[in-house]
Short mmCIF file of C-alpha atoms and ligand atoms in Angstrom, two decimals:
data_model
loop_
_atom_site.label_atom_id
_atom_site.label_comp_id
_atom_site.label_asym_id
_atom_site.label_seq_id
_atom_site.Cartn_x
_atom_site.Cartn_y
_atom_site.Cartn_z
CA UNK P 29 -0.69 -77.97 21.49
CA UNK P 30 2.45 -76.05 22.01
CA UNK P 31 1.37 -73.55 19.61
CA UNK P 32 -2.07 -73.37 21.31
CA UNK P 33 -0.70 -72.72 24.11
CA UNK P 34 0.89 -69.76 23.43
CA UNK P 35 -1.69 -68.31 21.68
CA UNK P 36 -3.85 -68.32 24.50
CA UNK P 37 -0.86 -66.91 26.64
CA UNK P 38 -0.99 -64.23 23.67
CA UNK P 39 -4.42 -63.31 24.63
CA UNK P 40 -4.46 -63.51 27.73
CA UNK P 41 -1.08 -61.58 28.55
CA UNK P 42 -2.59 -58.52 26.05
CA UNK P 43 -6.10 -58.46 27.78
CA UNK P 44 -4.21 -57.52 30.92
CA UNK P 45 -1.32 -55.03 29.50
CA UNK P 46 -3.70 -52.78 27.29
CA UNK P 47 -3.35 -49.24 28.37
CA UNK P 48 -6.00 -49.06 31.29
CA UNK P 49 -5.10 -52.45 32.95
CA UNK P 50 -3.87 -52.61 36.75
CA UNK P 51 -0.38 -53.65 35.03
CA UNK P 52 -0.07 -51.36 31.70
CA UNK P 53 1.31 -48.29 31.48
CA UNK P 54 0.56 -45.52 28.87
CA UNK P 55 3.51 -45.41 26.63
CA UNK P 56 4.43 -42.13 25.91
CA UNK P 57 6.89 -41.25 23.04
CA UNK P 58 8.44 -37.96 23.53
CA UNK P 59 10.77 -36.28 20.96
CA UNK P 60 12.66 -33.67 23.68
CA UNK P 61 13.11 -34.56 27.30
CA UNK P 62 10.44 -31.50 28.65
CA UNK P 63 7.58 -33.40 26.47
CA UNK P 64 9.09 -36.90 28.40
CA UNK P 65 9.13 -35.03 32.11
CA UNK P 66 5.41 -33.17 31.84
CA UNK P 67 3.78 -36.09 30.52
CA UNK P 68 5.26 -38.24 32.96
CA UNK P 69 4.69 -35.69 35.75
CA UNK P 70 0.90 -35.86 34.59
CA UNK P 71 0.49 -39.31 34.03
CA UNK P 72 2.76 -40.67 37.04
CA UNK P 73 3.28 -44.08 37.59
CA UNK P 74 0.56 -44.63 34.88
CA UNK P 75 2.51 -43.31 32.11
CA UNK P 76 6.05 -44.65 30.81
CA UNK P 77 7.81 -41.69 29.19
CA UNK P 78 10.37 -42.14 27.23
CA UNK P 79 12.87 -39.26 24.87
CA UNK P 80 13.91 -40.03 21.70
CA UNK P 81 16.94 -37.16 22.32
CA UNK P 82 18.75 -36.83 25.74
CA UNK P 83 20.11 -33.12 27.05
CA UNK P 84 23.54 -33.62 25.50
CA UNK P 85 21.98 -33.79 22.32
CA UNK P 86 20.76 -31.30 19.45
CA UNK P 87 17.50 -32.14 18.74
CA UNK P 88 17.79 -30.66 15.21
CA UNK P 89 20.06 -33.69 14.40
CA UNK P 90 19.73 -36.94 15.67
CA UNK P 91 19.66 -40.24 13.58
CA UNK P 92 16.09 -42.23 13.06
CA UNK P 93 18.19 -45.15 14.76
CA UNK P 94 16.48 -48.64 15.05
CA UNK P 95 15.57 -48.53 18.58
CA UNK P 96 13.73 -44.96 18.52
CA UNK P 97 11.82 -46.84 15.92
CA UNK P 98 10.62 -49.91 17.74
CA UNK P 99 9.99 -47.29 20.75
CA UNK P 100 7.98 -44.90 18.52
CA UNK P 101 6.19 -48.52 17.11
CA UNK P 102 4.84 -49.24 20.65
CA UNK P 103 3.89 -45.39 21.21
CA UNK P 104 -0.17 -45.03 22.65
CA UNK P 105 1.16 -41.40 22.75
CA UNK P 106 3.68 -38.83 20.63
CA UNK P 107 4.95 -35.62 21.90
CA UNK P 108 7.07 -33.20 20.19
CA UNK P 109 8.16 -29.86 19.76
CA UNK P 110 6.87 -29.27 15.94
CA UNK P 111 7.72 -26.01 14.02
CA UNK P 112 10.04 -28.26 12.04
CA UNK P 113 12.54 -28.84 14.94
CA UNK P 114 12.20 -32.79 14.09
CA UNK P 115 12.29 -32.28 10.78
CA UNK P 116 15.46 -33.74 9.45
CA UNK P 117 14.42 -37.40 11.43
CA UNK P 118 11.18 -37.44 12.81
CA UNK P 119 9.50 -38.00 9.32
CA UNK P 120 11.63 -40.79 8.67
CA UNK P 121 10.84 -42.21 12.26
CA UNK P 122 6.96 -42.47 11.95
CA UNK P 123 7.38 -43.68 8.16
CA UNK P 124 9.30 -46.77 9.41
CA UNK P 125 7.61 -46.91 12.47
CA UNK P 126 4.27 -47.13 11.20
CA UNK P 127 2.43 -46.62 14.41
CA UNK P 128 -1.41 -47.16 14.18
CA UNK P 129 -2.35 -45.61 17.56
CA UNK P 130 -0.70 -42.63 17.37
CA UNK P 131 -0.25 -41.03 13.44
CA UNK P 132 1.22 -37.67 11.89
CA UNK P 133 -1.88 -35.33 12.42
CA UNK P 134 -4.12 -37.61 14.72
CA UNK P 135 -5.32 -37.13 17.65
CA UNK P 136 -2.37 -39.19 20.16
CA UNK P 137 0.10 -36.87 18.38
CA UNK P 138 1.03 -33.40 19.93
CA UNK P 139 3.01 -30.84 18.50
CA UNK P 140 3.83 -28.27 21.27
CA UNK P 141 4.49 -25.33 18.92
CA UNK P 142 0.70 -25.56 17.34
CA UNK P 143 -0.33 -25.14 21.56
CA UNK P 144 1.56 -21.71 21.96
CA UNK P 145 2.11 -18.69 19.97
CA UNK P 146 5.19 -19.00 18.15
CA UNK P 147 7.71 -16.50 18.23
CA UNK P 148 10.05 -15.53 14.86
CA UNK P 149 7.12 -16.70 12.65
CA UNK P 150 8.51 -15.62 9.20
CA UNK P 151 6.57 -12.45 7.80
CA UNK P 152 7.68 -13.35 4.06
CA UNK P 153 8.81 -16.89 2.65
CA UNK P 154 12.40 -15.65 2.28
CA UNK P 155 14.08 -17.96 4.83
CA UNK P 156 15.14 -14.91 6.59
CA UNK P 157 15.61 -17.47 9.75
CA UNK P 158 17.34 -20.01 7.50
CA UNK P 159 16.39 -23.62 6.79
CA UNK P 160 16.39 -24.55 10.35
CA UNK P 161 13.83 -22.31 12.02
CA UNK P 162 11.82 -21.47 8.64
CA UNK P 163 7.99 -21.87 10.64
CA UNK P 164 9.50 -19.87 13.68
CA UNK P 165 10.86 -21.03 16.17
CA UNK P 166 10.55 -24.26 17.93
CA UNK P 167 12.39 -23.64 21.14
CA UNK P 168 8.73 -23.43 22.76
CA UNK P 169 9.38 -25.02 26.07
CA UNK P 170 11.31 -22.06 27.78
CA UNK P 171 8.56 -19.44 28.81
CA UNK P 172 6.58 -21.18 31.50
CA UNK P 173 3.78 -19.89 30.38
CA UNK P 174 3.70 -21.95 27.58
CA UNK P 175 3.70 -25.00 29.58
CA UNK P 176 -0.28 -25.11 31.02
CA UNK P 177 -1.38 -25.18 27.14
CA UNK P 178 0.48 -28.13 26.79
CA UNK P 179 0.07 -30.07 29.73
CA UNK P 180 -3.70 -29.37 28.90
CA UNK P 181 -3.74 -31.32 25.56
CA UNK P 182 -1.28 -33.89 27.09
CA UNK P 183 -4.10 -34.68 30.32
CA UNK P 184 -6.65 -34.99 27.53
CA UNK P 185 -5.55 -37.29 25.49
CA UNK P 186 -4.19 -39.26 28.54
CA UNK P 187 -7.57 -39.47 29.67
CA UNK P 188 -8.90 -40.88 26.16
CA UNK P 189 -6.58 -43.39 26.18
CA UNK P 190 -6.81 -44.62 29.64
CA UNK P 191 -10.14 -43.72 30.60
CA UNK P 192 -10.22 -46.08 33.21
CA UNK P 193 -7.74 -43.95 35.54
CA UNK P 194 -9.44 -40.79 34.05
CA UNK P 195 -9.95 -38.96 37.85
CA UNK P 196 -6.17 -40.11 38.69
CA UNK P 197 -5.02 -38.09 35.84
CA UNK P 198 -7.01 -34.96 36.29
CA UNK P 199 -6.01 -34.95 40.07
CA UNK P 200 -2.41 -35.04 39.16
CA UNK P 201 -2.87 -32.03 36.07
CA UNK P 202 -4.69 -30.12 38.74
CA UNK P 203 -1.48 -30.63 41.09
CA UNK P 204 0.84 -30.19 38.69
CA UNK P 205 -0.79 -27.16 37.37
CA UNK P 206 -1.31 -25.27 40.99
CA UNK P 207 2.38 -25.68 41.79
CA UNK P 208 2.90 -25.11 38.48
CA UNK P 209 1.39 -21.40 38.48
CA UNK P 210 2.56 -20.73 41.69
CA UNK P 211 6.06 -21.53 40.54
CA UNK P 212 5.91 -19.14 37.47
CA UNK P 213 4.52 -16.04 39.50
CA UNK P 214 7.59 -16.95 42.48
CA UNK P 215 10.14 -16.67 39.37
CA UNK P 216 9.04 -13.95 37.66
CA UNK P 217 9.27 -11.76 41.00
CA UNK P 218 12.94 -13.12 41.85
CA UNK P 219 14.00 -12.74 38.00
CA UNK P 220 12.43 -8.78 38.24
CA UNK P 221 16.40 -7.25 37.61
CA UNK P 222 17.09 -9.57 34.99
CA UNK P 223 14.55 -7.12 32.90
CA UNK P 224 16.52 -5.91 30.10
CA UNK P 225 19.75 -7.22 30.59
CA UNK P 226 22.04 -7.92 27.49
CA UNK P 227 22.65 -11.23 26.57
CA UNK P 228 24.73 -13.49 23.62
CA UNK P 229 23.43 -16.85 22.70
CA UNK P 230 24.88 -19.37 20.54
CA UNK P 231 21.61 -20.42 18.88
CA UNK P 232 18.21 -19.21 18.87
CA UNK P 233 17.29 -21.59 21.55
CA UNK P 234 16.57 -18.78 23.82
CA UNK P 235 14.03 -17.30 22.34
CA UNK P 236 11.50 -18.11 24.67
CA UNK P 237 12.93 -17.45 27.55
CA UNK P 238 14.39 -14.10 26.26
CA UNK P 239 10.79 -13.22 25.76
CA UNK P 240 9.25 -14.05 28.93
CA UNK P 241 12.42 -12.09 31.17
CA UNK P 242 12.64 -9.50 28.57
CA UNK P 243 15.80 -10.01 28.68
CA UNK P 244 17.52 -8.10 25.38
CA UNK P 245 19.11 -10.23 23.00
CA UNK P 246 22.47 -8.46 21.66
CA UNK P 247 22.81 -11.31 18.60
CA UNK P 248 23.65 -14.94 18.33
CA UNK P 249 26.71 -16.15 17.98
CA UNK P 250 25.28 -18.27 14.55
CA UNK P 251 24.76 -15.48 11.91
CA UNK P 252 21.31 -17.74 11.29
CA UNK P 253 19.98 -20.40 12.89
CA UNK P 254 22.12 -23.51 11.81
CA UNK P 255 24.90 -21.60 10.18
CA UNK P 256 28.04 -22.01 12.15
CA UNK P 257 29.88 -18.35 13.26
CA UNK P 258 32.17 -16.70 10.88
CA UNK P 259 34.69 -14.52 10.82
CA UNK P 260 32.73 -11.44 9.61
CA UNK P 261 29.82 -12.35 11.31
CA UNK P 262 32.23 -12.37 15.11
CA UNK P 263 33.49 -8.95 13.96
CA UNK P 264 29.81 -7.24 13.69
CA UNK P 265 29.47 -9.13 16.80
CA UNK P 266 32.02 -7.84 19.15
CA UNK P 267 30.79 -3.95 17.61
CA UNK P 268 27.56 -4.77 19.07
CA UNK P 269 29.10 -6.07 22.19
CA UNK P 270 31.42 -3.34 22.94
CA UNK P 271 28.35 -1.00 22.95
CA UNK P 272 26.70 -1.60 26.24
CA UNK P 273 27.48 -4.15 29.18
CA UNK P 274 26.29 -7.79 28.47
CA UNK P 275 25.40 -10.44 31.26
CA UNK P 276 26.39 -13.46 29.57
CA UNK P 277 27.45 -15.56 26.57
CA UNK P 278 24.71 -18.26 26.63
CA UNK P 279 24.91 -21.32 25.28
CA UNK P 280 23.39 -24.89 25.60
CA UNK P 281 25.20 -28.03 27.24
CA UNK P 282 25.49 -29.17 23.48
CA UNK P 283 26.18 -26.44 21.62
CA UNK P 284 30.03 -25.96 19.95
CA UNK P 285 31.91 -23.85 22.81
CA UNK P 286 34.33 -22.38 20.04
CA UNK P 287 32.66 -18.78 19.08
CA UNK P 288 31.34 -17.60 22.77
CA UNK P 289 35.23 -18.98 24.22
CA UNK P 290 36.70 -16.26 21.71
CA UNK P 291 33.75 -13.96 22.68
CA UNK P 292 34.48 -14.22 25.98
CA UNK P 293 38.40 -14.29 25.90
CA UNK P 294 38.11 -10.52 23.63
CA UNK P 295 35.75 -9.40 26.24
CA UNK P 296 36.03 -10.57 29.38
CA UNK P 297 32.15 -11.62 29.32
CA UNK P 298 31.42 -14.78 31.31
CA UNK P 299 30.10 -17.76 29.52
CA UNK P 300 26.90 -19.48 31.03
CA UNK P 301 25.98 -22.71 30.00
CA UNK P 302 22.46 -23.28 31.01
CA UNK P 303 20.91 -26.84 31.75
CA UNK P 304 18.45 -26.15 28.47
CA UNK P 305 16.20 -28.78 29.07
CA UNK P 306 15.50 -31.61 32.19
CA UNK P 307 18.62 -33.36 32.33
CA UNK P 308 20.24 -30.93 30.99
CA UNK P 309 22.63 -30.96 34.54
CA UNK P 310 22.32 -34.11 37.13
CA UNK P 311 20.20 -31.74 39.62
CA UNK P 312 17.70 -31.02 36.54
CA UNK P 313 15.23 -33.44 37.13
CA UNK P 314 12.03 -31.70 36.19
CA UNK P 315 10.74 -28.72 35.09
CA UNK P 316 10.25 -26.94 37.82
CA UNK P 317 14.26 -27.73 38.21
CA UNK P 318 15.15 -26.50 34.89
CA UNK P 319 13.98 -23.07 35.11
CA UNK P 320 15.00 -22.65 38.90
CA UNK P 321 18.28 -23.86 37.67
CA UNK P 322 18.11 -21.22 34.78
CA UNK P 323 17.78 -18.61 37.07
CA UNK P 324 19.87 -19.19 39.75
CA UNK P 325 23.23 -19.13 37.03
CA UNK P 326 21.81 -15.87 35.63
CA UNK P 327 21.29 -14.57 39.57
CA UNK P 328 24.89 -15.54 39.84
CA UNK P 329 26.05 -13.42 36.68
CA UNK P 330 24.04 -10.43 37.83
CA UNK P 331 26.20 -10.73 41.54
CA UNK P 332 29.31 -11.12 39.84
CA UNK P 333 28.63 -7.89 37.58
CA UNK P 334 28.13 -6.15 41.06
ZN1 LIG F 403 16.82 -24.24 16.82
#
């Protein structure tokens, strides 16, 4: 009877949490905290976002630990950068997790980088990026203009899953996305005299965002994306440096600090260590936060240069 019982509870309790109940939510597994924020700024208080790495950490390296694996089990919906940036765990994740709903190359599984163009695509299949960035690179998130794309095939799928709340979720994209563009053009006016500044980076992580400023990129501190800086690699550095003036040493909250302290103790340059991602500082909450953020510490280096 007991055993009945429960079964019945079983039932019951699963007709009314399936995605598209008054109760569910849509469970969204995200590999980087921007996937996490726009799908849960799309999907709202439908959606339950949730990032397998936080701000502090590199997403190149994190371990396929048991509870990202239970999380990604439970996922109606995956979200990740691609281009290889998961590569050393996120294969291991899905294997283990073996997620029926949402599967390597199916349709509840986005890969931001196949959404945008892709910047440092290799031209020959010499690894001239290195190991970590050999399909370009995956740093995709950073140019707001690659966000609409994305936020695009995130409503859609959202929609499929939970068709039930299907107007709810293309009011909020249409939101989202007007405040969204509006945002972009408002930033790209206030960033005009950023336009070919010179910067140092630690990693290629600011590829993206290089790009969309045109912002000039002196080198990175890493002779290749991965490899640690060297010695010989600093020296050819600091040439480069000492040619013109350079805004900033860049680096991530989670990035080694060593190679842009020297840097900036042999040159005087300032470091700036932007939020990267949402949650990358406590006031980066969203995207819309991360890129205001972004600017306003560049605006800052440009005053202090004047
Ligand atoms: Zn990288």
């Amino acid at each position: 009877m007991k055993h009945i019982f429960f079964t019945i509870l079983t039932v019951f309790s699963s007709l009314f949490l399936a995605p598209g109940s008054a109760d569910a939510k849509v469970r969204v597994f995200a590999c980087e905290p921007e996937w996490a924020s726009l799908a849960q700024s799309i999907g709202g208080n439908l959606v339950e976002a949730y990032s397998a790495t936080h701000a502090a950490q590199d997403p190149h390296y994190i371990r396929a630990r048991p509870s990202l694996i239970a999380k990604m089990r439970r996922a109606d919906l995956i979200i990740c950068s691609g281009a290889g940036l998961e590569e050393g765990w996120l294969p291991v994740l899905l294997q283990k997790a073996g997620n029926t709903k949402a599967q390597h190359g199916g349709p509840n599984f986005l890969l931001a980088a196949n959404l945008v163009p892709l910047l440092e695509t290799p031209v020959t299949l010499d690894r001239s990026m290195g190991d970590m960035h050999a399909q370009g690179n995956p740093h995709v998130h950073l140019n707001p203009h690659n966000i609409p794309p994305i936020a695009t095939a995130i409503v859609e799928r959202l929609k499929v899953i939970d068709g039930a709340n299907l107007t709810t979720y293309e009011q909020n994209y249409e939101t989202f996305l007007a405040r969204w563009i509006a945002a972009t053009s408002r930033w790209e006016s206030e960033a005009s005299d950023l336009k070919g500044r010179r910067i140092v980076t630690h990693h290629k992580s600011w590829t993206y965002l290089i790009d969309w400023l045109e912002l000039k990129l002196v080198n990175t501190l890493e002779p290749k994306p991965g490899i640690p800086p060297n010695s010989s690699h600093l020296e050819q550095l600091l040439a480069q440096v000492n040619e013109a003036p350079v805004l900033a040493i860049v680096r991530s909250p989670y990035a080694p600090d060593q190679g842009s302290k020297w840097l900036s103790g042999k040159t005087g340059i300032p470091e700036a260590i932007l939020p990267f991602t949402v949650g990358g500082e406590d006031e980066v909450t969203d995207l819309f936060s991360l890129f205001e953020r972004t600017l306003d510490i560049f605006d800052g280096a440009v005053d202090a240069k004047s």
